[in-house]
Amino acid sequence: GEDVEQSLFLSVREGDSSVINCTYTDSSSTYLYWYKQEPGAGLQLLTYIFSNMDMKQDQRLTVLLNKKDKHLSLRIADTQTGDSAIYFCAVRDQKVTFGTGTKLQVIP
Amino acid sequence: DVKVTQSSRYLVKRTGEKVFLECVQDMDHENMFWYRQDPGLGLRLIYFSYDVKMKEKGDIPEGYSVSREKKERFSLILESASTNQTSMYLCASSLEGEQGAYGYTFGSGTRLTVV
């Protein structure tokens, strides 16, 4: 089955850019997602990208997709303390597979 | 505001008890899912349902069952709770088909502790 890998932890200073990375194994994945989970809460869909796109920008969020390397990234510009959360990458082919999540810590 | 509601935020149950986790969505979604979330393991799919009275096993169904008698309600049942079922349980829903590709809506989660 599909494997989706993320690093477990990322620490950045407030105002810097954050880049959260994700790799996956199934090249037939059609939709790729980023979810955010704040402490004690469920997951919230942040953005998604179709596999025929290379980039998608939405305000402070930029998603980059490298299909050749099966690599997805989420860039958060001007990171704020409110961005502290766990970020999950997910990919969809016949079903949706979630990554392990990256905990983003924003240092004031 | 559309949402997925899980009946309990925190539950403490004893080993061997039968446990019911309830999930209700008000979006008229066809698909509903139960995941468990454990540190370092991400989200793992337990069961899902594409229609009323329909259920499919996910990746880790052992020790669990589900019930979907109405479209809006999807229940997860732990037949005989064990300590290794201590976890955060997340319910999600989505539209069917290509519209469902636009992502899931999650509930706030139920943190279950089995003692």
PDB file of N, CA and C in Angstrom, chain A residues 8 31 33 35 37 39-45 48 50 86 88 92 94-101, chain B residues 9-10 35 37 40-43 45 50 59 88 90 97-98 100-109:
ATOM      1  N   LEU A   8       8.949  14.350  11.962  1.00  0.00           N
ATOM      2  CA  LEU A   8       8.047  14.463  13.102  1.00  0.00           C
ATOM      3  C   LEU A   8       7.978  15.869  13.694  1.00  0.00           C
ATOM      4  N   TYR A  31      -5.050  13.265  -5.817  1.00  0.00           N
ATOM      5  CA  TYR A  31      -5.258  14.457  -5.012  1.00  0.00           C
ATOM      6  C   TYR A  31      -4.335  14.377  -3.798  1.00  0.00           C
ATOM      7  N   TYR A  33      -3.257  16.484  -0.086  1.00  0.00           N
ATOM      8  CA  TYR A  33      -3.876  17.396   0.873  1.00  0.00           C
ATOM      9  C   TYR A  33      -2.900  17.779   1.981  1.00  0.00           C
ATOM     10  N   TYR A  35      -3.563  18.980   5.987  1.00  0.00           N
ATOM     11  CA  TYR A  35      -4.481  19.220   7.092  1.00  0.00           C
ATOM     12  C   TYR A  35      -3.706  19.793   8.266  1.00  0.00           C
ATOM     13  N   GLN A  37      -3.905  20.246  12.559  1.00  0.00           N
ATOM     14  CA  GLN A  37      -4.561  19.810  13.788  1.00  0.00           C
ATOM     15  C   GLN A  37      -4.022  20.628  14.947  1.00  0.00           C
ATOM     16  N   PRO A  39      -4.046  21.707  19.039  1.00  0.00           N
ATOM     17  CA  PRO A  39      -4.116  20.849  20.239  1.00  0.00           C
ATOM     18  C   PRO A  39      -5.536  20.556  20.669  1.00  0.00           C
ATOM     19  N   GLY A  40      -5.820  19.279  20.896  1.00  0.00           N
ATOM     20  CA  GLY A  40      -7.128  18.866  21.390  1.00  0.00           C
ATOM     21  C   GLY A  40      -8.250  18.926  20.372  1.00  0.00           C
ATOM     22  N   ALA A  41      -7.916  19.095  19.119  1.00  0.00           N
ATOM     23  CA  ALA A  41      -8.951  19.252  18.095  1.00  0.00           C
ATOM     24  C   ALA A  41      -8.795  18.206  17.000  1.00  0.00           C
ATOM     25  N   GLY A  42      -9.798  18.152  16.125  1.00  0.00           N
ATOM     26  CA  GLY A  42      -9.706  17.281  14.970  1.00  0.00           C
ATOM     27  C   GLY A  42      -8.878  17.927  13.872  1.00  0.00           C
ATOM     28  N   LEU A  43      -8.839  17.303  12.708  1.00  0.00           N
ATOM     29  CA  LEU A  43      -8.066  17.834  11.596  1.00  0.00           C
ATOM     30  C   LEU A  43      -8.909  18.798  10.775  1.00  0.00           C
ATOM     31  N   GLN A  44      -8.259  19.833  10.309  1.00  0.00           N
ATOM     32  CA  GLN A  44      -8.923  20.840   9.488  1.00  0.00           C
ATOM     33  C   GLN A  44      -8.218  20.889   8.135  1.00  0.00           C
ATOM     34  N   LEU A  45      -8.994  20.770   7.069  1.00  0.00           N
ATOM     35  CA  LEU A  45      -8.401  20.833   5.739  1.00  0.00           C
ATOM     36  C   LEU A  45      -7.872  22.236   5.469  1.00  0.00           C
ATOM     37  N   TYR A  48      -5.560  21.725  -0.852  1.00  0.00           N
ATOM     38  CA  TYR A  48      -5.308  20.493  -1.592  1.00  0.00           C
ATOM     39  C   TYR A  48      -4.790  20.872  -2.976  1.00  0.00           C
ATOM     40  N   PHE A  50      -4.244  19.142  -7.066  1.00  0.00           N
ATOM     41  CA  PHE A  50      -4.443  18.037  -7.992  1.00  0.00           C
ATOM     42  C   PHE A  50      -3.085  17.581  -8.521  1.00  0.00           C
ATOM     43  N   ILE A  86      -0.022  20.428  14.520  1.00  0.00           N
ATOM     44  CA  ILE A  86       0.496  19.280  13.777  1.00  0.00           C
ATOM     45  C   ILE A  86      -0.069  19.359  12.361  1.00  0.00           C
ATOM     46  N   PHE A  88      -0.606  17.450   8.748  1.00  0.00           N
ATOM     47  CA  PHE A  88      -0.660  16.135   8.119  1.00  0.00           C
ATOM     48  C   PHE A  88      -0.744  16.287   6.611  1.00  0.00           C
ATOM     49  N   ARG A  92      -4.367  10.708  -2.101  1.00  0.00           N
ATOM     50  CA  ARG A  92      -5.538   9.912  -2.459  1.00  0.00           C
ATOM     51  C   ARG A  92      -5.313   9.230  -3.792  1.00  0.00           C
ATOM     52  N   GLN A  94      -7.013   5.209  -4.647  1.00  0.00           N
ATOM     53  CA  GLN A  94      -8.284   4.516  -4.390  1.00  0.00           C
ATOM     54  C   GLN A  94      -8.817   4.880  -3.012  1.00  0.00           C
ATOM     55  N   LYS A  95      -7.913   5.215  -2.131  1.00  0.00           N
ATOM     56  CA  LYS A  95      -8.306   5.632  -0.785  1.00  0.00           C
ATOM     57  C   LYS A  95      -7.343   6.719  -0.338  1.00  0.00           C
ATOM     58  N   VAL A  96      -7.632   7.299   0.809  1.00  0.00           N
ATOM     59  CA  VAL A  96      -6.785   8.370   1.331  1.00  0.00           C
ATOM     60  C   VAL A  96      -5.845   7.791   2.384  1.00  0.00           C
ATOM     61  N   THR A  97      -4.560   8.091   2.251  1.00  0.00           N
ATOM     62  CA  THR A  97      -3.552   7.676   3.229  1.00  0.00           C
ATOM     63  C   THR A  97      -2.929   8.919   3.845  1.00  0.00           C
ATOM     64  N   PHE A  98      -2.867   8.934   5.162  1.00  0.00           N
ATOM     65  CA  PHE A  98      -2.319  10.069   5.890  1.00  0.00           C
ATOM     66  C   PHE A  98      -0.871   9.797   6.291  1.00  0.00           C
ATOM     67  N   GLY A  99      -0.092  10.859   6.337  1.00  0.00           N
ATOM     68  CA  GLY A  99       1.242  10.776   6.877  1.00  0.00           C
ATOM     69  C   GLY A  99       1.217  10.765   8.395  1.00  0.00           C
ATOM     70  N   THR A 100       2.400  10.714   8.981  1.00  0.00           N
ATOM     71  CA  THR A 100       2.520  10.609  10.434  1.00  0.00           C
ATOM     72  C   THR A 100       2.335  11.941  11.138  1.00  0.00           C
ATOM     73  N   GLY A 101       2.367  13.037  10.369  1.00  0.00           N
ATOM     74  CA  GLY A 101       2.199  14.351  10.970  1.00  0.00           C
ATOM     75  C   GLY A 101       3.519  14.994  11.356  1.00  0.00           C
TER      76      GLY A 101
ATOM     77  N   ARG B   9     -15.711  14.048  24.316  1.00  0.00           N
ATOM     78  CA  ARG B   9     -14.331  14.477  24.101  1.00  0.00           C
ATOM     79  C   ARG B   9     -13.347  13.562  24.828  1.00  0.00           C
ATOM     80  N   TYR B  10     -13.752  13.127  26.029  1.00  0.00           N
ATOM     81  CA  TYR B  10     -12.916  12.259  26.841  1.00  0.00           C
ATOM     82  C   TYR B  10     -13.772  11.122  27.395  1.00  0.00           C
ATOM     83  N   TYR B  35     -11.084   6.781  12.313  1.00  0.00           N
ATOM     84  CA  TYR B  35      -9.637   6.648  12.405  1.00  0.00           C
ATOM     85  C   TYR B  35      -9.225   6.619  13.867  1.00  0.00           C
ATOM     86  N   GLN B  37      -5.736   7.790  16.097  1.00  0.00           N
ATOM     87  CA  GLN B  37      -4.520   8.577  15.963  1.00  0.00           C
ATOM     88  C   GLN B  37      -3.613   8.281  17.142  1.00  0.00           C
ATOM     89  N   GLY B  40       3.357   9.346  16.409  1.00  0.00           N
ATOM     90  CA  GLY B  40       4.342   8.694  15.557  1.00  0.00           C
ATOM     91  C   GLY B  40       3.772   7.739  14.532  1.00  0.00           C
ATOM     92  N   LEU B  41       2.463   7.461  14.617  1.00  0.00           N
ATOM     93  CA  LEU B  41       1.827   6.536  13.670  1.00  0.00           C
ATOM     94  C   LEU B  41       0.831   7.230  12.759  1.00  0.00           C
ATOM     95  N   GLY B  42       0.553   8.475  13.026  1.00  0.00           N
ATOM     96  CA  GLY B  42      -0.397   9.193  12.191  1.00  0.00           C
ATOM     97  C   GLY B  42      -1.816   8.691  12.383  1.00  0.00           C
ATOM     98  N   LEU B  43      -2.612   8.766  11.323  1.00  0.00           N
ATOM     99  CA  LEU B  43      -3.999   8.311  11.355  1.00  0.00           C
ATOM    100  C   LEU B  43      -4.094   6.953  10.674  1.00  0.00           C
ATOM    101  N   LEU B  45      -6.869   3.977   9.484  1.00  0.00           N
ATOM    102  CA  LEU B  45      -8.277   3.777   9.187  1.00  0.00           C
ATOM    103  C   LEU B  45      -8.783   2.483   9.811  1.00  0.00           C
ATOM    104  N   TYR B  50     -19.834   3.791   2.967  1.00  0.00           N
ATOM    105  CA  TYR B  50     -20.234   4.600   1.823  1.00  0.00           C
ATOM    106  C   TYR B  50     -21.753   4.777   1.736  1.00  0.00           C
ATOM    107  N   ASP B  59      -7.735  -0.481   7.652  1.00  0.00           N
ATOM    108  CA  ASP B  59      -6.434  -1.126   7.816  1.00  0.00           C
ATOM    109  C   ASP B  59      -6.275  -1.853   9.153  1.00  0.00           C
ATOM    110  N   MET B  88      -6.657   8.342  20.552  1.00  0.00           N
ATOM    111  CA  MET B  88      -7.577   9.376  20.082  1.00  0.00           C
ATOM    112  C   MET B  88      -8.315   8.817  18.876  1.00  0.00           C
ATOM    113  N   LEU B  90     -10.936   9.573  15.795  1.00  0.00           N
ATOM    114  CA  LEU B  90     -11.417  10.658  14.944  1.00  0.00           C
ATOM    115  C   LEU B  90     -12.423  10.125  13.935  1.00  0.00           C
ATOM    116  N   GLY B  97     -17.792  10.071  -4.517  1.00  0.00           N
ATOM    117  CA  GLY B  97     -17.265  10.283  -5.857  1.00  0.00           C
ATOM    118  C   GLY B  97     -16.244  11.396  -5.919  1.00  0.00           C
ATOM    119  N   GLU B  98     -16.198  12.062  -7.067  1.00  0.00           N
ATOM    120  CA  GLU B  98     -15.184  13.088  -7.288  1.00  0.00           C
ATOM    121  C   GLU B  98     -15.343  14.262  -6.327  1.00  0.00           C
ATOM    122  N   GLY B 100     -16.052  14.051  -3.337  1.00  0.00           N
ATOM    123  CA  GLY B 100     -15.396  13.642  -2.097  1.00  0.00           C
ATOM    124  C   GLY B 100     -13.900  13.815  -2.142  1.00  0.00           C
ATOM    125  N   ALA B 101     -13.364  14.064  -3.325  1.00  0.00           N
ATOM    126  CA  ALA B 101     -11.930  14.262  -3.440  1.00  0.00           C
ATOM    127  C   ALA B 101     -11.498  15.594  -2.870  1.00  0.00           C
ATOM    128  N   TYR B 102     -12.435  16.469  -2.582  1.00  0.00           N
ATOM    129  CA  TYR B 102     -12.074  17.785  -2.059  1.00  0.00           C
ATOM    130  C   TYR B 102     -11.833  17.775  -0.561  1.00  0.00           C
ATOM    131  N   GLY B 103     -11.668  16.598   0.010  1.00  0.00           N
ATOM    132  CA  GLY B 103     -11.221  16.514   1.390  1.00  0.00           C
ATOM    133  C   GLY B 103     -12.293  16.062   2.361  1.00  0.00           C
ATOM    134  N   TYR B 104     -11.856  15.735   3.545  1.00  0.00           N
ATOM    135  CA  TYR B 104     -12.730  15.252   4.606  1.00  0.00           C
ATOM    136  C   TYR B 104     -13.022  16.371   5.606  1.00  0.00           C
ATOM    137  N   THR B 105     -14.165  16.232   6.277  1.00  0.00           N
ATOM    138  CA  THR B 105     -14.474  17.064   7.432  1.00  0.00           C
ATOM    139  C   THR B 105     -14.360  16.177   8.664  1.00  0.00           C
ATOM    140  N   PHE B 106     -13.561  16.615   9.624  1.00  0.00           N
ATOM    141  CA  PHE B 106     -13.308  15.809  10.819  1.00  0.00           C
ATOM    142  C   PHE B 106     -14.075  16.343  12.024  1.00  0.00           C
ATOM    143  N   GLY B 107     -14.409  15.420  12.921  1.00  0.00           N
ATOM    144  CA  GLY B 107     -14.882  15.802  14.233  1.00  0.00           C
ATOM    145  C   GLY B 107     -13.713  16.196  15.122  1.00  0.00           C
ATOM    146  N   SER B 108     -14.033  16.610  16.345  1.00  0.00           N
ATOM    147  CA  SER B 108     -12.996  17.092  17.273  1.00  0.00           C
ATOM    148  C   SER B 108     -12.238  15.964  17.962  1.00  0.00           C
ATOM    149  N   GLY B 109     -12.728  14.745  17.821  1.00  0.00           N
ATOM    150  CA  GLY B 109     -12.019  13.615  18.390  1.00  0.00           C
ATOM    151  C   GLY B 109     -12.539  13.206  19.756  1.00  0.00           C
TER     152      GLY B 109
END
